[in-house]
Tab-separated table of C-alpha atoms in Angstrom:
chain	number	residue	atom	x	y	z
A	631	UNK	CA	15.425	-24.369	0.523
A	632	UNK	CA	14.152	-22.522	3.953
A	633	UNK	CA	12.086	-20.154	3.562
A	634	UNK	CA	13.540	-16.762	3.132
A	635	UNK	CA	13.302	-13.228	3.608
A	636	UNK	CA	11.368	-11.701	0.921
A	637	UNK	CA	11.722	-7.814	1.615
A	638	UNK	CA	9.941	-7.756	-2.452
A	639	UNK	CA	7.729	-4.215	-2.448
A	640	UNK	CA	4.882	-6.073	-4.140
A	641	UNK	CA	3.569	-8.537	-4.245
A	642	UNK	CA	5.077	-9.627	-1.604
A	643	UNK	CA	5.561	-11.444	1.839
A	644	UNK	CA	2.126	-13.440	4.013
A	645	UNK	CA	2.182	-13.903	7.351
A	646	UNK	CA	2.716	-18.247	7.537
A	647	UNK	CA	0.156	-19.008	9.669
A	648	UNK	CA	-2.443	-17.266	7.124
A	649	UNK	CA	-0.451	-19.532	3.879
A	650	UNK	CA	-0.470	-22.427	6.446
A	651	UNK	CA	-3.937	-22.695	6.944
A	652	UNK	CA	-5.082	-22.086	3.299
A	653	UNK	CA	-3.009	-24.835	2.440
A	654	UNK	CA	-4.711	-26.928	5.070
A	655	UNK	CA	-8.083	-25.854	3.560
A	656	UNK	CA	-6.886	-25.745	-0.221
A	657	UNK	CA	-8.396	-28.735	-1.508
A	658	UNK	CA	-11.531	-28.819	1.222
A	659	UNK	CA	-12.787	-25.953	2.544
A	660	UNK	CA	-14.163	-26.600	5.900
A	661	UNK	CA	-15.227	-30.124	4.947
A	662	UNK	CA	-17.359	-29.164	2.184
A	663	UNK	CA	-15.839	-31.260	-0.328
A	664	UNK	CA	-13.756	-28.746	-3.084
A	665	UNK	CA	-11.588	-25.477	-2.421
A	666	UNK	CA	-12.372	-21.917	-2.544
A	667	UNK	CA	-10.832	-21.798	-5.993
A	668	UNK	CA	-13.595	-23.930	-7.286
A	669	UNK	CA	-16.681	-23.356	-5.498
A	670	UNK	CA	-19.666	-20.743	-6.966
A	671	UNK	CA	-19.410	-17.180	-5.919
A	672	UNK	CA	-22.990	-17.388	-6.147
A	673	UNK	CA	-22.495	-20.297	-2.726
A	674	UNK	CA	-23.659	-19.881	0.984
A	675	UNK	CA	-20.054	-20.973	1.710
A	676	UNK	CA	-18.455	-18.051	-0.168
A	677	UNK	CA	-21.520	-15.500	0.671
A	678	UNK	CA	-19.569	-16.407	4.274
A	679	UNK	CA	-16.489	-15.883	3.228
A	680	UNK	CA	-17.073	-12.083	1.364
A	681	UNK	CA	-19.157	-11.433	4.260
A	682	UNK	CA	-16.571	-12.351	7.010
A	683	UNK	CA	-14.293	-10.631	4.972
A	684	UNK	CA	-16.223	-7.560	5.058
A	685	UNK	CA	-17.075	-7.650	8.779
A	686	UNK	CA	-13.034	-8.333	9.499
A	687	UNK	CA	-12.092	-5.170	7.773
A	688	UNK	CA	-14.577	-3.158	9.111
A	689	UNK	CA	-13.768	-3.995	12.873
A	690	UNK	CA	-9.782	-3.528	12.004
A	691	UNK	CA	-10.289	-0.054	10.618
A	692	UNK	CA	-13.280	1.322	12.311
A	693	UNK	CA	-14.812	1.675	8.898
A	694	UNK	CA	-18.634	4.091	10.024
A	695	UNK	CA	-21.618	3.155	8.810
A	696	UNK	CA	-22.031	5.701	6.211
A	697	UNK	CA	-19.527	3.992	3.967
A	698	UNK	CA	-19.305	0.990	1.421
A	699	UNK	CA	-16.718	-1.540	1.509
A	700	UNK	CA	-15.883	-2.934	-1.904
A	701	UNK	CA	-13.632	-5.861	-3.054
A	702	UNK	CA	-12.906	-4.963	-6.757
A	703	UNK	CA	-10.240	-5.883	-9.614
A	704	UNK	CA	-8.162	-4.065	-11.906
A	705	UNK	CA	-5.482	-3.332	-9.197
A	706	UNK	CA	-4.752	0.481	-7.735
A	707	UNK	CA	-3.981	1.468	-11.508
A	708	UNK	CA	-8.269	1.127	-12.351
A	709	UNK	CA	-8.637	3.294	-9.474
A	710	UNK	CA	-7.038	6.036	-11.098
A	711	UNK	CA	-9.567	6.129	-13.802
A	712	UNK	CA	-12.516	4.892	-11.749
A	713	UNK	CA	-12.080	8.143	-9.318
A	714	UNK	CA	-12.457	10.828	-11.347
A	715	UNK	CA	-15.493	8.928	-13.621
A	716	UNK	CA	-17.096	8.914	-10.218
A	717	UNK	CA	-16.285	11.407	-8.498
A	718	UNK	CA	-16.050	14.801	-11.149
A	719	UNK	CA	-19.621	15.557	-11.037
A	720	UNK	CA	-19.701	19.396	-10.247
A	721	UNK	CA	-17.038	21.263	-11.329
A	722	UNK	CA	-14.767	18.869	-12.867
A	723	UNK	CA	-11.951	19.702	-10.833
A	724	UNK	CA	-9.527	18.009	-8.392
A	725	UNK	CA	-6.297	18.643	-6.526
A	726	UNK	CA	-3.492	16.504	-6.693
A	727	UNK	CA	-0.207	16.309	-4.748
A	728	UNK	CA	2.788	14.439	-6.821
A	729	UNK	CA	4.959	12.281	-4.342
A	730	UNK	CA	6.009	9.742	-6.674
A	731	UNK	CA	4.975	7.611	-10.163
A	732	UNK	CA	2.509	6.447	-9.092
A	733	UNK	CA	0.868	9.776	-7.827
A	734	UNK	CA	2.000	10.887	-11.475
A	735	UNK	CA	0.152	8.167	-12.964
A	736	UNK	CA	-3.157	8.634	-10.962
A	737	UNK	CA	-3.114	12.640	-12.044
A	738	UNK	CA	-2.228	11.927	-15.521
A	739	UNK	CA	-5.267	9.514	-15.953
A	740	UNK	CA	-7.774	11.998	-13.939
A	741	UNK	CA	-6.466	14.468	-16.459
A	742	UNK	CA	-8.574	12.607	-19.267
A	743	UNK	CA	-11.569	13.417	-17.530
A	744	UNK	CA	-11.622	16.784	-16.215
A	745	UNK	CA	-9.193	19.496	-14.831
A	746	UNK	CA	-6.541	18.391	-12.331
A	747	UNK	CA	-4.190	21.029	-10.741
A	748	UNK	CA	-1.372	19.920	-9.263
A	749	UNK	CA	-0.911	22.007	-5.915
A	750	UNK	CA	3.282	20.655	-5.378
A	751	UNK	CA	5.524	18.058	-6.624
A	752	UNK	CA	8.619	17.275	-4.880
A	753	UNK	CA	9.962	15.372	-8.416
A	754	UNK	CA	12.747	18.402	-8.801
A	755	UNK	CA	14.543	16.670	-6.015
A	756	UNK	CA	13.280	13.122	-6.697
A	757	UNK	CA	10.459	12.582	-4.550
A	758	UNK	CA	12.659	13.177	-1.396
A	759	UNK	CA	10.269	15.104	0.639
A	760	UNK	CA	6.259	15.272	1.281
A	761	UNK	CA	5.579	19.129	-0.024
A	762	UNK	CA	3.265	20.614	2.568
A	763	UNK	CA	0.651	23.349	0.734
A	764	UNK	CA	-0.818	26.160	2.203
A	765	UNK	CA	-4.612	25.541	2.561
A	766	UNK	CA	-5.721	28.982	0.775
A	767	UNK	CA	-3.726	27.634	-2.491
A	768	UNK	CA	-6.489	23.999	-2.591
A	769	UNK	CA	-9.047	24.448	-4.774
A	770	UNK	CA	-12.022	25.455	-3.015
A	771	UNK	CA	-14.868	24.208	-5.497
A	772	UNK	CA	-12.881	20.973	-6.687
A	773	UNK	CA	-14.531	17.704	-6.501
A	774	UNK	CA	-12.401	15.619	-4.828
A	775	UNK	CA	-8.186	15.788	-3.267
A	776	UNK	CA	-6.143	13.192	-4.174
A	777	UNK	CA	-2.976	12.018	-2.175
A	778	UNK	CA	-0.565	9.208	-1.836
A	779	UNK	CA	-0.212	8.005	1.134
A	780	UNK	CA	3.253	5.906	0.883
A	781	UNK	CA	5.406	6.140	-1.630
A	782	UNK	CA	6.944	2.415	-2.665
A	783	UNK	CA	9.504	3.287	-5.097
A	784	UNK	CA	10.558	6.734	-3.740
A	785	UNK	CA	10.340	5.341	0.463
A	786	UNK	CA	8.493	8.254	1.636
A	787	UNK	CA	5.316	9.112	3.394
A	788	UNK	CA	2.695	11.651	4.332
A	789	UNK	CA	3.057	12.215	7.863
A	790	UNK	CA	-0.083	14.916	7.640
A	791	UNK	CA	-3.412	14.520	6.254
A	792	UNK	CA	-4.065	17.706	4.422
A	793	UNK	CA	-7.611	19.011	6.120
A	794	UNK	CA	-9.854	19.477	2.784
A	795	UNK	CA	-13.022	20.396	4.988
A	796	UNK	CA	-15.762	19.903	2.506
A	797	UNK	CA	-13.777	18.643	-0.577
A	798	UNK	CA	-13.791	14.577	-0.329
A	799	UNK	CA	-9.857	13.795	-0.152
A	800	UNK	CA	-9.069	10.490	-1.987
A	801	UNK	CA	-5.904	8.216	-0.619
A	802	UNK	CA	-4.439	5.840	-2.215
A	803	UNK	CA	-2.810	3.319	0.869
A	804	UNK	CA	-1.909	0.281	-1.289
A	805	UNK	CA	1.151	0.611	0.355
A	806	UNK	CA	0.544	1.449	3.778
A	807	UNK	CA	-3.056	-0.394	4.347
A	808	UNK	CA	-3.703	-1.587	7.841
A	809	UNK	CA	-0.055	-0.582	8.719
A	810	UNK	CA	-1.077	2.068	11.214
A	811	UNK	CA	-3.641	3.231	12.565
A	812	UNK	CA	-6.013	5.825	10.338
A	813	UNK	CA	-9.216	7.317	10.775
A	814	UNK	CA	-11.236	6.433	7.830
A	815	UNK	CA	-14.260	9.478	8.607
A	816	UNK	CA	-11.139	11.908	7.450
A	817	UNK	CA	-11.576	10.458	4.031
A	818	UNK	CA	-13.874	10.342	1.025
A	819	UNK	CA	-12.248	7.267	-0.272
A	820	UNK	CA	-9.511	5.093	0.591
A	821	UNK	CA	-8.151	2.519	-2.139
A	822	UNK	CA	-5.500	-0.107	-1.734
A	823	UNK	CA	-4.075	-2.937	-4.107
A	824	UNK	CA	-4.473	-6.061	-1.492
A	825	UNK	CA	-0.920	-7.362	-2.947
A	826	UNK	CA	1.164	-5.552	-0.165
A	827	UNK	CA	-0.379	-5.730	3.082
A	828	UNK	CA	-3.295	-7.599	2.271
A	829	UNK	CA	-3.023	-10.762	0.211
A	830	UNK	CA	-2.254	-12.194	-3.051
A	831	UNK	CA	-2.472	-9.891	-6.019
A	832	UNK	CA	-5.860	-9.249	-7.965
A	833	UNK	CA	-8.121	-7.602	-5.434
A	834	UNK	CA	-8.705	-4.179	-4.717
A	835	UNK	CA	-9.907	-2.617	-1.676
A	836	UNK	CA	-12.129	0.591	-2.192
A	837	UNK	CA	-13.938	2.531	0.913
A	838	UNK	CA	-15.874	4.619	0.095
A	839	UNK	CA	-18.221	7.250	1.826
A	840	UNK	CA	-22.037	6.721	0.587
A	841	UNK	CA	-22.604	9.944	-1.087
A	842	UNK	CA	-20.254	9.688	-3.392
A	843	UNK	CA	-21.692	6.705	-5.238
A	844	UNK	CA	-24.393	7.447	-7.712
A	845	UNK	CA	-23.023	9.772	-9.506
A	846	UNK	CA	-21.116	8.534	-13.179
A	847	UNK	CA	-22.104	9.628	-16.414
A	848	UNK	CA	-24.895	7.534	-17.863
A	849	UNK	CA	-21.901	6.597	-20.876
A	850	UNK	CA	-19.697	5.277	-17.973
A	851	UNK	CA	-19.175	1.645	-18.612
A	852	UNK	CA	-21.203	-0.386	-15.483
A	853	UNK	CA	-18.130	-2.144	-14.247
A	854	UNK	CA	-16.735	1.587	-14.092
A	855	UNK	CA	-19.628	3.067	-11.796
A	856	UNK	CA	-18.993	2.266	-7.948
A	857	UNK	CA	-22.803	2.286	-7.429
A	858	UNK	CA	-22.769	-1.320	-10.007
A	859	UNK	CA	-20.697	-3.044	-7.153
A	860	UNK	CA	-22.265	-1.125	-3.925
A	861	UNK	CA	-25.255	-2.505	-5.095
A	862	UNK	CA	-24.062	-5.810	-5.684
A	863	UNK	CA	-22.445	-6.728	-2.640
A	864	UNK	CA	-19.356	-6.532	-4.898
A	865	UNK	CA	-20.648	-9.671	-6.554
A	866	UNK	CA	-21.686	-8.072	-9.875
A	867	UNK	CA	-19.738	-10.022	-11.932
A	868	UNK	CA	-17.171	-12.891	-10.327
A	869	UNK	CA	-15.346	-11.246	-7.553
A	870	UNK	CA	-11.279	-12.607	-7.489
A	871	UNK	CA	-12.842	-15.553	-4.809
A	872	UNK	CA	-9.034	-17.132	-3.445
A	873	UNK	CA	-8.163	-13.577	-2.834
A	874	UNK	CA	-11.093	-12.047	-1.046
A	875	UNK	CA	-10.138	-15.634	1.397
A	876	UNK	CA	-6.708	-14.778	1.680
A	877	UNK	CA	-7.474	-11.190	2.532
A	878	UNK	CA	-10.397	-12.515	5.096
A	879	UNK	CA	-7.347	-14.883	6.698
A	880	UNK	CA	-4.926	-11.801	7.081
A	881	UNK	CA	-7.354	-10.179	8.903
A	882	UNK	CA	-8.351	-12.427	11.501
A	883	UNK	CA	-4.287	-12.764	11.949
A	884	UNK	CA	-4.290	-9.091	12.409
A	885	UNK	CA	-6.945	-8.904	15.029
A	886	UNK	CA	-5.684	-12.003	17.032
A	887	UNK	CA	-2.152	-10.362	16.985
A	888	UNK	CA	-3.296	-7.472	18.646
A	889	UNK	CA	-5.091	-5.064	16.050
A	890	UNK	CA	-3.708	-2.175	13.935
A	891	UNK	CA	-2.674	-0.261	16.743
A	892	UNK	CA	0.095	-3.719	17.507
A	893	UNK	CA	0.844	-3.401	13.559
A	894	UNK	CA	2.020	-0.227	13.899
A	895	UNK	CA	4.085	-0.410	17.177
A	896	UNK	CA	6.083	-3.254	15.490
A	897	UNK	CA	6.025	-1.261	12.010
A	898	UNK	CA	7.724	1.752	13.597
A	899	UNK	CA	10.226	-0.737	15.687
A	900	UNK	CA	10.881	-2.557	12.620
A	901	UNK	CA	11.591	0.466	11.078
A	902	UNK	CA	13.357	3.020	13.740
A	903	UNK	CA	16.060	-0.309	13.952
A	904	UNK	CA	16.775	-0.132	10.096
A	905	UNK	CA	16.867	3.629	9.892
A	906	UNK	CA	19.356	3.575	12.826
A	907	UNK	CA	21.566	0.914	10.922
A	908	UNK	CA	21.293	2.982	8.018
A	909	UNK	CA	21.916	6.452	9.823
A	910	UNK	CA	24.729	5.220	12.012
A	911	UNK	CA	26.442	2.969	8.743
A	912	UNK	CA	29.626	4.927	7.122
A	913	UNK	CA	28.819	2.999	3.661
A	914	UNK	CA	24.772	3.429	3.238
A	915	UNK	CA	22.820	6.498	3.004
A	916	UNK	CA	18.923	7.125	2.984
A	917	UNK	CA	17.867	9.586	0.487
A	918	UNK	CA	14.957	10.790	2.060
A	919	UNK	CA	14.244	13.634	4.545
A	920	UNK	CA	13.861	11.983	7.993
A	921	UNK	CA	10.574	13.054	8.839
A	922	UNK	CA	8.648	11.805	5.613
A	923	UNK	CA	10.553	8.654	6.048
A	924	UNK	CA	8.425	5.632	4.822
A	925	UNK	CA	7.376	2.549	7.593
A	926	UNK	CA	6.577	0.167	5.090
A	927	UNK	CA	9.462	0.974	2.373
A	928	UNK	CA	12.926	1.805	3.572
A	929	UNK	CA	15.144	3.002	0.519
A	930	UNK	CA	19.198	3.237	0.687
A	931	UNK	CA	22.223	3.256	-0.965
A	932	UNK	CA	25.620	3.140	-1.130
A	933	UNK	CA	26.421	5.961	-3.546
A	934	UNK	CA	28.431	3.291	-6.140
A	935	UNK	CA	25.803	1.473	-8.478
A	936	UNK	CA	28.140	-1.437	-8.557
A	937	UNK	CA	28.329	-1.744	-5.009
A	938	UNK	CA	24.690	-1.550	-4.601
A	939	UNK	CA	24.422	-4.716	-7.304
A	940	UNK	CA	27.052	-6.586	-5.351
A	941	UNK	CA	24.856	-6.236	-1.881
A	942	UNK	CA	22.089	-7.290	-3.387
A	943	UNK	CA	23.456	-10.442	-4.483
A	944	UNK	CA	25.069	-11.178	-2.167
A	945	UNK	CA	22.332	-10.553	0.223
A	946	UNK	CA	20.563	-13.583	-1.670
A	947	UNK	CA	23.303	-15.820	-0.444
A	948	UNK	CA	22.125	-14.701	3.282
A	949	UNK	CA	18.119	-15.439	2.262
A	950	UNK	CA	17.905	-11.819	1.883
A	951	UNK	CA	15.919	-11.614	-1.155
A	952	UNK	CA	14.156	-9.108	-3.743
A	953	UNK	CA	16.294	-6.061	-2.175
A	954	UNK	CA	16.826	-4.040	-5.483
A	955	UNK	CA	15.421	-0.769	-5.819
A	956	UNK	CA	12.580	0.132	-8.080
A	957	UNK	CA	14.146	-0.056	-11.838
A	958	UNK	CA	13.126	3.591	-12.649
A	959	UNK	CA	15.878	4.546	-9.240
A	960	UNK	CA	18.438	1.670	-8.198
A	961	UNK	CA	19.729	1.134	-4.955
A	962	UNK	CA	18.514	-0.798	-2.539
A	963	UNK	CA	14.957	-1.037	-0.754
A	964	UNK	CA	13.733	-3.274	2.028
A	965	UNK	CA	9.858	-3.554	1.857
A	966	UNK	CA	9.308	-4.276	5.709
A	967	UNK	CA	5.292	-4.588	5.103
A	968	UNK	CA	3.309	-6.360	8.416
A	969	UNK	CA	3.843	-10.099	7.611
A	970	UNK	CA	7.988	-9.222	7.022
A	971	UNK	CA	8.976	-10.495	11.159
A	972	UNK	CA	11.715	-8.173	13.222
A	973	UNK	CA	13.919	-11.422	12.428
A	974	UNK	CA	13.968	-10.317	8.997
A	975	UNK	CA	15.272	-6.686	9.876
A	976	UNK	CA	17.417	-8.430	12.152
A	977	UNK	CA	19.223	-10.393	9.837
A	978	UNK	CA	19.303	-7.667	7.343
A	979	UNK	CA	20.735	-5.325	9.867
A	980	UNK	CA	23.997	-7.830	10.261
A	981	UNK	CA	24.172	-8.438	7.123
A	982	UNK	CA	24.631	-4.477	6.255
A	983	UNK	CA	27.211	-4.284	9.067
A	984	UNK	CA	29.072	-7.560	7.724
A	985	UNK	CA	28.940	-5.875	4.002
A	986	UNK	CA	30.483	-3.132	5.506
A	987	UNK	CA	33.493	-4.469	7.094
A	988	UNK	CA	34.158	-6.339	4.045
A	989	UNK	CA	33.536	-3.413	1.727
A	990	UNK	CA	34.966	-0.563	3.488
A	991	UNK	CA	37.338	0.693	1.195
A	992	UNK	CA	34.579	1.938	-0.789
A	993	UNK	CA	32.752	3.402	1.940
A	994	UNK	CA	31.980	7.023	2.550
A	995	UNK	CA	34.956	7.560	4.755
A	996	UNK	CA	37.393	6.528	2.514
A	997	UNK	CA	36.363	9.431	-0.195
């Protein structure tokens, strides 16, 4: 079989010409005689490698001085213990905004470790909206702010970045890494599973601003304390090698195609094409307000769960694959993440219309 459209929200779709050349280098790595997979951590070859990787990222995102790049494990999910063992070190406080599970998940871990208020949740009408809080209602001695950036399951995004003056505000981007163009000196720390817009799963990305490290408990476990790996060079223990490459390949694609600012241009085309097919469609419906609309994670459906099961299938037969919504919501989502071309959208946009025409007895207009 050709290779097909894998719109999967994670892990999920390379770019080719970053899978092409690892498989050129897979079994020697620049003439050196093994692969990445096998060679020390401890090697001058793979010193080059984290350090390139490093460098790549930095230059991508603009990533100042004053902050530490770290290539971790234990996925997004460590993160949301990790943050508050770091980070509650005055009052023991911290702000959350619930967008989605995963936003759920992160405050109900911080909650083992100090107070978290939660300033909104838009989970009364399922995560359809971004709630926007009035600044005098954040808490003004809390340690840190924690948001969501992109919601996978739920397709929705912040399109603000709540101003937290001196309160370090903590993003989670797994979803939305290097699709668009951020300013990183806005945050205290920005973390980021790599399996969605970076590479293959197992790596983590943290940044994180330099006076924020130091601070755990003495009792917090060393692999726990973000000062363990700043100090390190995030080579404490034996970083996840094959995907700290893989990530260091994705970003030299992203710079020779053009940067983050060409990511996001072709992001929001990508995007603006499927909304419009979704928008303009009689049969499919996006349940999310229009102005928190996700880039990276379009969700729709049809309104019949049976309907939405026989698209999906029959999508497959089209090499439109992993197009089933999250299993907590149904329906349908197309994870359009950088590496997923405007062919893709392309062929999922006629596919839609063809679905359509064949289905449109169950459509919204005949109800």
């Amino acid at each position: 079989m050709d290779r097909v459209f894998n719109f999967s929200a994670g892990p999920s779709v390379l770019p080719l010409e970053v899978m092409e050349e690892a498989a050129r280098e897979l079994t020697n790595y620049k003439g050196c005689g093994m692969s990445v997979m096998e060679m020390s951590h401890r090697s001058s070859e793979f010193e080059a490698i984290i350090a390139d990787a490093e460098a790549g990222l930095r230059e991508l995102m603009a990533i100042p001085d004053n902050y530490k790049v770290l290539f971790l494990q234990g996925g997004a999910s460590l993160q949301f213990s990790m943050i508050p063992l770091n980070l509650f070190r005055q009052s023991g406080k911290a702000d959350y905004i619930i967008t989605g599970m995963w936003a759920k998940k992160a405050a109900s871990e911080a909650k083992k470790f100090g107070k978290v208020n939660i300033l909104a949740s838009s989970e009364d009408s399922l995560f359809s909206f971004i709630p926007t809080v009035d600044k005098s209602e954040y808490t003004k001695d809390a340690d840190y702010f924690h948001i969501t950036m992109n919601n996978t399951i739920y397709g929705s995004r912040f399109n603000y970045i709540p101003d937290t003056d001196d309160v370090p505000l903590v993003a989670d981007m797994s979803s939305n890494i290097l699709s668009e163009v951020c300013d990183v000196s806005k945050f205290g720390l920005i973390y980021a599973g790599a399996q969605k817009n970076i590479g293959p799963a197992g790596m983590t990305v943290v940044i994180i601003r330099d006076d924020l490290i130091g601070h755990a408990a003495e009792d917090v476990p060393a692999m726990l304390d973000y000062k363990t790996h700043a100090d390190n060079g995030s080579m404490y223990n034996t970083p996840p090698t094959f995907a700290i490459y893989i990530a260091k390949l994705v970003f030299d694609h992203i710079r020779r195609s053009g940067g983050i600012e060409a990511m996001q241009k072709r992001n929001e085309e990508k995007a603006k094409m499927l909304y419009d097919a979704i928008d303009g469609s009689m049969m499919f419906n996006c349940p999310v307000e229009e102005e928190f609309r996700s880039i990276m994670n379009v969700v729709f459906v049809t309104g019949d769960p049976d309907l939405d099961k026989k698209f999906i299938s029959e999508a497959k037969l089209h090499g439109l694959f992993n197009l089933g919504g999250h299993r907590s919501v149904g329906g349908m989502r197309a994870s359009i993440y950088n590496a997923m071309p405007l062919e893709g959208v392309r062929a999922l946009i006629d596919f839609m219309k063809e679905f359509e025409v064949k289905n449109h007895v169950h459509s919204h207009s005949a109800e």
